[in-house]
Structure formats: structure tokens, C-alpha cells
Amino acid sequence: MMRRKNSDEIDVSPLLPSSSRTFKEMYSIDSFFRKQDLNSIIADGIEDRIQEGGSIKRTLSVWDLIFYGLASTLGTGIFVTVGKVAKLSAGPSIVFSFLMAGFASFLSALCYSEFASRIPVSGSAYSFAYISLGEVVGWFVGWNLTLEYAISASAVAGGWATYFKYTVVSLGGTLPWWLDMHEINELITISPLSFLIVLACTLVLLFGMKESARFNLIITVINIAIILFFIIFGSFHVDKTNWGDFFPYGISGTWRGVGIVFFSYIGFDSVSTLAGEVKKPKRDLPIGIIGTLTIVTMFYIAVSLVITGMVPYFQIDEDAPLASAFGRIHINWASTVISIGSVTTITATTLTSLVGQPRIFYQMAKDGLMFSIFGKTDSKGTIMYGTLITGLTSAVIALFFDLDVLLDMISIGTLLAFTVVCAG
């Protein structure tokens, strides 16, 4: 993107806000293929230069990254996706679906780790594409990431609403009609609870990233304890005969499951969007990305084995598979524990899903490819306007659209982002 005029002078005009660039500079054919120069960014401190109007603060450690990554991935992957795929697509062979999807994600994770350690800015796949493939590709990827980050928060919120209702019912209560979900047609489902949880998480993020990280750390520790409880306690109630027909839908069903459970790995890549807020990005980002992916893969495989061992695959509850598994064997107290835990887990996932998109827009705004308001921060380094606008947008989407519709959109966005990063 940056061009050296001579050994002592660097042309940084492409990095300035759009208002500082002429129409010809922004929209000429050459600008479409202009690339950011990595060596110039590192050697001349261009990142600091483009943040002169206020910048995000470097406050996060490697443990903040790992717990952020775990919170981003463990929610719907375990508490929603496992039940749907095991029952309708793969049966017990969902274990192999997770393994293959995990392997594919691992290859992408290596690319993300390499890029993130060398390019410690907040743009994630957008910045990687801009530097390696050019401006037009970077711009396209930046907007495409909206399908992954902003819309994934809406999808996760739909799963949260389902589990919240299940928890209320398991505790002997009923959900008021005005908070319940109302299906209008195949595409639209009114879900006030989904809307409210996205708004609540947006407000938490407005307090600042370090404060949000502390909140996320506490709630993620609780969530991991709940998942370990299911794995350990549930393993004592596994009936091995349930694994007798391990490939009920054939190999094609297992492969079909790969495409669906791939959504469960969305989150490890979002760690790279925090590059601008990490104290030691070159060391901590690769550890955070690879560490997150490794841990969640082990959790997915363990949970899949236990759930398909406890309940015949064709009897698994699609909406609340883990909690209903204990309810089916009449251990209601354990079912209640899992229900409460699922609500806290998906709360953390909703929160972390809202983190990535404002940071993508922040970097795009700094590069002159997005409205300048998205590049502004408050005195604490919080991306105030970007967080508020993307949060409200995600809340409205969560209010009206069904989870299955959103999952398809997210998978498309994620696969394209992974492909571009690997190509770069």
C-alpha cells in the first residue's frame, strides 16, 4: 500500500483518512491493487502515526487472549450445534466431523498466527489481505467479515434465548409471552430475548476492553467448569451400545457435518482482531490463536462422545442437547446445572462475538476505507461509536432472524476469510 519515493521519504497518503486523499487517489484503477508495505509499517512506526486522533490501548495479556478465544468458540458449538449435527447429519461420527473441521481450521490458524505476529494491527483478515493481495481485496474481505463477526453475535444470541427459556422452564417457571420467541415464517422469528442480550453485552463492552476482559475471564472459568462437569459426570452414564451404528448417515453425512460444525470454530481467528490491544503481540498472538483452537477441539470431541453415548443420536434434543441428556435419565438437578451453565457460556460468546467487528471497522477507517467515525476512540481507548453502532445493528438482526438462516451466512463469510488469509 505504501510506496517509497526514495530511501529517506515514505508516501503514507494511502494510510490517511479518506478526507485527506483525493478522488483520483482513492478510486483510480491503480488504487484497487495498491498494497500496504509491511516493512514500512514496522520500520517507520506507521501504525502509531495513523492513530494520532486517539488510539486503542495495549492492555491485554496472553491469558486474556486465550480466555477471549475460548469464550468466542465454546458457546453455540457445544450447546447448540452438537445436538443438531449429531441428530440430523452425522450421528456419533460427529467426532470425526469435529476432527476434520478442526484440522482445516488448524491450517488456517497457522496462517493467522504468522500474519498476526508480523502485522500487529486490529484489522485481522482485512489487514492481512490488504497487505498481501491489495486494496480492493482487503476492502471486500473487510465487509465480508461482517458476516462472521456482527452476524455471529446475532446467531449466538438466538441460541442464548433458547437456553434461557429452557432454564426458566426447568426451574418451574414460565416465560412471559412478550419475551418468548414467535415464528412468523421460515426466515423471520421475533426474539425479544435475543435483542436484549445483545444490547446488554454491547453496554458491557462500552466500559472498555480491559474491564470487559475481566468480566469475560470470570464467566469463562465458570463455563469451563460446567463443560468439564458434563464430560466427567456424563461419562458415567454412557451406554456404549449407542455407538454401535457410528456412521448412521454414511461418510457423506460425516462430511456434511464438517461443513456445519465449522461454525463452531469461529472465534480462534477473532483473537487476531485484538492485536492492537495486546501488550506483546508478536509473542502472545500465535499462542492465543493456536492455544484456543487446540483446547476447544479437545472439548468438542469429548462432549460429542459423551452426548452420543448418553443418548441415541436420533433422540438427542436439537435445541438443548446437553441439559436434556440428563433430563432423559432423570437426573434433573444436573440438567438444571447444565441449563444455567449454558446461559452463562453463551452470554460470554455473545459478548466476545461483538468485539471483532468494531475493530475491523476501526482499522478500515484508519485506512480511509470506512466512515471516519468508526476510527474514533474515547479517553480510555474504547472504540465507542463502532461498538455502539455494530451492537445496535446486531441486536436488530437478532430480533428478527432465525438462527439457521444466520448460520449459513456466517459460514460463507468465515470460509471466504480463511481462504483469503491462506492465499495471502
XYZ file of C-alpha atoms in Angstrom:
424
model
C 0.000 0.000 0.000
C 2.850 2.455 0.849
C 5.400 3.385 -1.799
C 8.952 4.581 -1.057
C 9.724 7.717 -3.037
C 13.398 7.421 -2.116
C 15.498 5.982 0.680
C 14.529 8.765 3.094
C 10.901 9.503 2.236
C 7.777 7.362 2.545
C 4.475 8.029 0.844
C 1.871 7.452 3.548
C -1.087 9.078 1.810
C -2.927 5.761 1.340
C -2.939 5.370 5.141
C -4.547 8.735 5.800
C -8.318 9.151 6.313
C -10.343 9.339 3.137
C -10.854 13.084 3.588
C -7.068 13.543 3.130
C -6.952 11.575 -0.117
C -8.055 12.924 -3.468
C -10.800 11.303 -5.504
C -8.215 10.162 -8.043
C -6.038 8.587 -5.335
C -8.979 6.723 -3.839
C -10.739 5.462 -6.965
C -8.120 5.082 -9.682
C -7.565 1.618 -11.139
C -4.094 1.538 -9.611
C -5.523 2.118 -6.117
C -7.563 -1.069 -6.355
C -4.361 -3.117 -6.399
C -2.274 -0.899 -4.119
C -0.778 -2.821 -1.207
C 0.296 -1.748 2.257
C 4.040 -2.122 2.728
C 4.788 -4.328 5.736
C 8.420 -3.291 6.109
C 7.492 0.365 6.157
C 4.836 -0.221 8.812
C 7.350 -1.933 11.073
C 10.391 0.240 10.331
C 8.780 3.656 10.416
C 6.058 3.206 13.046
C 3.243 3.986 10.639
C 0.730 2.291 12.911
C 1.363 4.892 15.611
C 1.257 7.690 13.060
C -2.227 6.826 11.804
C -3.631 6.651 15.362
C -2.896 10.283 16.188
C -6.576 11.146 16.707
C -6.866 8.778 19.665
C -5.858 5.159 19.848
C -6.849 1.896 21.446
C -4.743 0.867 24.453
C -2.434 -2.141 24.762
C -3.690 -3.746 27.977
C -4.244 -7.454 27.207
C -2.071 -10.436 28.165
C -1.782 -13.882 26.588
C -4.280 -15.276 29.115
C -6.783 -12.582 28.154
C -6.417 -13.739 24.537
C -6.905 -17.424 25.329
C -9.949 -16.839 27.503
C -11.357 -14.480 24.895
C -10.839 -17.168 22.239
C -12.452 -19.840 24.429
C -15.440 -17.631 25.141
C -15.804 -16.907 21.416
C -15.887 -20.567 20.397
C -17.334 -22.715 23.174
C -20.883 -21.343 23.284
C -23.106 -22.435 20.420
C -20.595 -25.048 19.273
C -21.228 -27.166 22.355
C -24.697 -26.139 23.467
C -26.461 -25.854 20.086
C -24.505 -27.170 17.083
C -23.588 -30.553 18.622
C -27.238 -31.573 19.011
C -28.327 -30.510 15.529
C -25.442 -32.163 13.688
C -25.452 -35.395 15.711
C -29.187 -35.895 15.213
C -29.659 -34.756 11.631
C -26.341 -35.179 9.818
C -23.602 -37.330 11.330
C -24.763 -39.321 14.367
C -21.855 -40.424 16.616
C -19.453 -39.770 13.744
C -19.794 -36.089 14.596
C -16.493 -36.758 16.392
C -14.802 -37.090 13.001
C -16.694 -34.044 11.734
C -15.127 -32.003 14.505
C -11.701 -33.550 13.884
C -11.719 -32.728 10.175
C -13.122 -29.240 10.709
C -10.510 -28.726 13.424
C -7.704 -29.825 11.096
C -8.863 -27.411 8.403
C -9.080 -24.646 10.990
C -5.608 -25.528 12.259
C -4.118 -24.929 8.812
C -5.828 -21.548 8.735
C -4.681 -20.887 12.300
C -1.046 -21.299 11.241
C -1.561 -18.623 8.593
C -3.359 -16.333 11.040
C -0.565 -16.808 13.585
C 2.106 -15.916 11.042
C 0.262 -12.823 9.867
C -0.782 -11.702 13.354
C 2.770 -11.900 14.735
C 4.168 -9.898 11.832
C 1.274 -7.447 11.436
C 0.144 -6.495 14.962
C -2.805 -4.281 13.984
C -6.513 -4.677 14.674
C -7.710 -5.467 11.166
C -7.283 -9.266 11.241
C -8.017 -10.834 7.836
C -8.815 -7.410 6.381
C -5.308 -6.083 7.095
C -3.694 -9.355 6.041
C -5.498 -9.235 2.683
C -4.757 -5.539 2.180
C -1.026 -6.066 2.669
C -0.682 -9.272 0.668
C -3.341 -9.025 -2.064
C -4.207 -5.365 -2.452
C -6.753 -2.710 -1.524
C -9.779 -3.999 -3.412
C -9.389 -7.493 -1.912
C -8.846 -6.009 1.542
C -11.957 -3.844 1.218
C -14.022 -6.835 0.101
C -12.745 -9.025 2.955
C -13.348 -6.255 5.466
C -17.023 -6.052 4.578
C -17.269 -9.811 4.245
C -16.092 -10.177 7.845
C -19.359 -8.536 8.867
C -20.951 -11.908 8.087
C -18.622 -13.537 10.600
C -18.425 -11.105 13.487
C -21.525 -8.899 13.597
C -23.973 -11.537 12.386
C -22.424 -14.297 14.502
C -23.348 -12.272 17.588
C -26.955 -12.291 16.379
C -26.860 -16.044 15.767
C -25.348 -16.753 19.179
C -27.982 -14.572 20.809
C -30.648 -16.796 19.249
C -29.095 -19.821 20.945
C -28.927 -17.882 24.210
C -32.665 -17.131 24.052
C -33.481 -20.819 23.534
C -31.386 -21.931 26.500
C -32.685 -19.147 28.730
C -36.237 -20.300 28.096
C -35.253 -23.931 28.754
C -33.607 -22.887 32.037
C -36.668 -20.966 33.204
C -38.908 -23.942 32.422
C -36.547 -26.419 34.140
C -36.725 -24.295 37.274
C -40.523 -24.488 37.221
C -41.202 -21.058 35.763
C -42.746 -19.791 32.559
C -41.552 -17.161 30.133
C -43.859 -14.145 29.578
C -45.380 -14.177 26.109
C -43.756 -10.848 25.228
C -40.293 -12.327 25.861
C -40.935 -15.639 24.118
C -39.931 -16.358 20.521
C -42.655 -16.053 17.871
C -42.070 -17.677 14.472
C -43.501 -15.614 11.625
C -42.266 -17.735 8.707
C -39.222 -19.802 7.689
C -36.982 -16.743 7.639
C -38.286 -14.495 10.399
C -38.635 -15.300 14.093
C -39.291 -12.498 16.575
C -36.987 -12.982 19.581
C -37.033 -10.147 22.153
C -34.600 -12.010 24.433
C -32.003 -12.178 21.656
C -32.339 -8.441 21.167
C -31.917 -7.721 24.879
C -28.834 -9.901 25.424
C -27.005 -8.241 22.514
C -27.820 -4.813 23.932
C -26.621 -5.854 27.396
C -23.319 -7.191 26.042
C -22.819 -4.024 23.994
C -23.164 -1.931 27.155
C -20.533 -4.079 28.917
C -18.078 -3.531 26.047
C -18.575 0.223 26.245
C -16.892 0.197 29.667
C -13.578 -0.665 27.974
C -11.675 -3.717 26.761
C -9.713 -4.340 29.947
C -12.878 -4.231 32.064
C -14.661 -6.476 29.574
C -11.713 -8.893 29.662
C -12.001 -9.212 33.448
C -15.713 -9.926 33.181
C -15.069 -12.450 30.417
C -12.319 -14.169 32.436
C -14.612 -14.774 35.403
C -17.542 -16.039 33.362
C -15.351 -18.248 31.128
C -13.809 -20.006 34.148
C -17.344 -20.829 35.296
C -18.237 -22.034 31.810
C -15.243 -24.363 31.565
C -16.170 -25.852 34.938
C -19.720 -26.543 33.655
C -18.421 -28.241 30.500
C -15.979 -30.365 32.492
C -18.858 -31.310 34.794
C -20.862 -32.566 31.812
C -17.918 -34.528 30.390
C -16.884 -36.168 33.663
C -20.303 -36.794 35.233
C -21.912 -37.667 31.914
C -19.238 -40.254 31.116
C -20.547 -42.387 33.997
C -23.885 -42.641 32.174
C -22.599 -43.572 28.717
C -24.161 -46.631 27.063
C -21.652 -47.960 24.530
C -24.422 -49.584 22.501
C -25.394 -46.074 21.391
C -22.154 -46.014 19.411
C -22.994 -49.269 17.613
C -24.092 -47.508 14.438
C -21.281 -44.974 14.357
C -21.938 -43.766 10.784
C -25.767 -43.836 10.502
C -25.776 -41.331 7.643
C -22.714 -42.746 5.940
C -19.452 -40.963 5.198
C -21.381 -38.316 3.277
C -23.254 -37.437 6.471
C -19.974 -37.058 8.330
C -18.652 -34.747 5.626
C -21.907 -32.800 5.668
C -21.393 -32.405 9.392
C -17.926 -30.924 8.772
C -19.456 -28.009 6.893
C -21.909 -27.327 9.711
C -19.648 -27.746 12.746
C -17.091 -25.498 11.079
C -19.182 -22.662 12.514
C -18.154 -23.886 15.965
C -14.538 -22.911 15.306
C -15.372 -19.312 14.564
C -13.621 -17.421 17.313
C -9.989 -18.519 17.207
C -9.424 -16.136 14.294
C -11.131 -13.267 16.096
C -8.250 -13.293 18.583
C -6.248 -11.543 15.867
C -8.663 -8.580 15.923
C -7.272 -7.747 19.379
C -3.723 -7.305 18.032
C -3.838 -3.566 18.626
C -4.641 -4.096 22.320
C -2.100 -6.806 23.210
C 0.970 -5.875 25.279
C 3.299 -8.294 23.447
C 1.518 -9.107 20.165
C 4.363 -10.885 18.361
C 4.717 -13.433 21.151
C 1.185 -13.671 22.525
C -0.977 -13.701 19.385
C 0.297 -17.041 17.971
C -0.004 -18.607 21.440
C -3.535 -17.265 21.818
C -4.692 -18.444 18.388
C -3.164 -21.942 18.417
C -3.914 -22.433 22.104
C -7.566 -21.559 21.662
C -8.012 -23.917 18.723
C -6.309 -26.827 20.481
C -8.342 -26.524 23.684
C -11.735 -26.120 22.005
C -11.112 -29.085 19.684
C -10.493 -31.332 22.684
C -13.659 -30.058 24.352
C -15.750 -30.611 21.196
C -14.571 -34.192 20.763
C -15.104 -35.065 24.428
C -18.604 -33.549 24.545
C -19.575 -35.252 21.272
C -18.519 -38.668 22.564
C -20.389 -38.229 25.837
C -23.639 -36.855 24.378
C -23.897 -39.561 21.698
C -23.035 -42.173 24.317
C -25.661 -40.971 26.796
C -28.496 -40.597 24.277
C -29.192 -42.425 20.977
C -28.347 -39.909 18.253
C -31.910 -39.877 16.876
C -33.320 -38.942 20.305
C -30.993 -36.014 21.019
C -32.792 -32.730 21.686
C -31.725 -30.320 18.952
C -32.329 -27.147 20.965
C -30.840 -28.091 24.366
C -28.890 -31.345 23.863
C -26.694 -31.327 26.978
C -29.316 -30.326 29.529
C -31.968 -32.655 28.094
C -29.488 -35.572 28.151
C -29.529 -35.533 31.950
C -33.259 -34.891 31.999
C -33.787 -38.008 29.900
C -32.088 -40.187 32.539
C -33.999 -38.357 35.293
C -31.074 -36.535 36.881
C -32.922 -33.244 36.962
C -30.523 -31.376 39.242
C -27.701 -31.979 36.764
C -29.965 -30.834 33.953
C -30.592 -27.591 35.846
C -26.862 -27.056 36.425
C -26.153 -27.514 32.709
C -29.029 -25.186 31.771
C -27.726 -22.405 33.984
C -24.192 -23.013 32.757
C -25.296 -22.885 29.132
C -26.819 -19.449 29.681
C -23.579 -18.082 31.162
C -21.482 -19.732 28.455
C -23.497 -18.338 25.582
C -23.554 -14.948 27.321
C -19.746 -14.901 27.113
C -19.867 -15.998 23.473
C -22.332 -13.222 22.625
C -20.079 -10.703 24.362
C -16.920 -11.771 22.565
C -18.692 -12.058 19.202
C -19.367 -8.324 19.406
C -15.689 -7.456 19.928
C -14.310 -8.203 16.462
C -16.452 -6.108 14.129
C -15.750 -2.655 15.650
C -12.025 -3.376 15.393
C -12.285 -4.319 11.731
C -14.152 -1.089 11.021
C -11.639 0.815 13.177
C -8.740 -0.306 11.020
C -10.678 0.287 7.800
C -11.499 3.807 8.962
C -7.832 4.469 9.728
C -7.007 3.293 6.197
C -9.628 5.591 4.658
C -11.954 2.755 3.562
C -14.684 3.337 6.149
C -16.509 6.304 7.669
C -14.136 8.183 9.947
C -16.491 7.945 12.938
C -15.580 4.253 13.233
C -11.939 5.226 13.802
C -12.613 7.362 16.870
C -11.946 6.269 20.453
C -12.739 7.798 23.826
C -10.234 8.765 26.533
C -9.971 5.125 27.697
C -9.193 3.834 24.218
C -12.662 2.312 23.745
C -13.971 2.209 20.168
C -17.145 3.903 21.315
C -19.071 4.637 18.120
C -18.052 1.454 16.327
C -19.082 -0.696 19.280
C -22.408 1.089 19.693
C -23.358 1.042 16.006
C -22.408 -2.590 15.375
C -24.071 -3.643 18.645
C -27.357 -1.998 17.728
C -27.222 -3.492 14.238
C -26.574 -6.993 15.611
C -29.405 -6.566 18.125
C -31.913 -5.718 15.391
C -30.789 -8.702 13.288
C -31.092 -10.965 16.346
C -34.613 -9.677 16.957
C -35.948 -10.730 13.568
C -33.924 -13.541 12.011
C -33.817 -17.276 12.699
C -30.593 -18.978 13.867
C -30.384 -21.410 10.922
C -30.560 -18.572 8.374
C -27.747 -16.719 10.136
C -25.537 -19.819 10.437
C -25.441 -20.209 6.655
C -24.411 -16.572 6.201
C -21.689 -16.849 8.848
C -20.165 -19.994 7.341
C -19.909 -18.283 3.951
C -18.153 -15.271 5.444
C -15.758 -17.332 7.525
C -14.750 -19.721 4.745
C -14.009 -16.812 2.426
C -11.941 -15.032 5.075
C -9.937 -18.185 5.787
C -9.372 -18.756 2.075
C -8.089 -15.221 1.504
C -5.741 -15.363 4.509
C -4.271 -18.678 3.338
C -3.949 -17.346 -0.208
C -2.071 -14.324 1.137
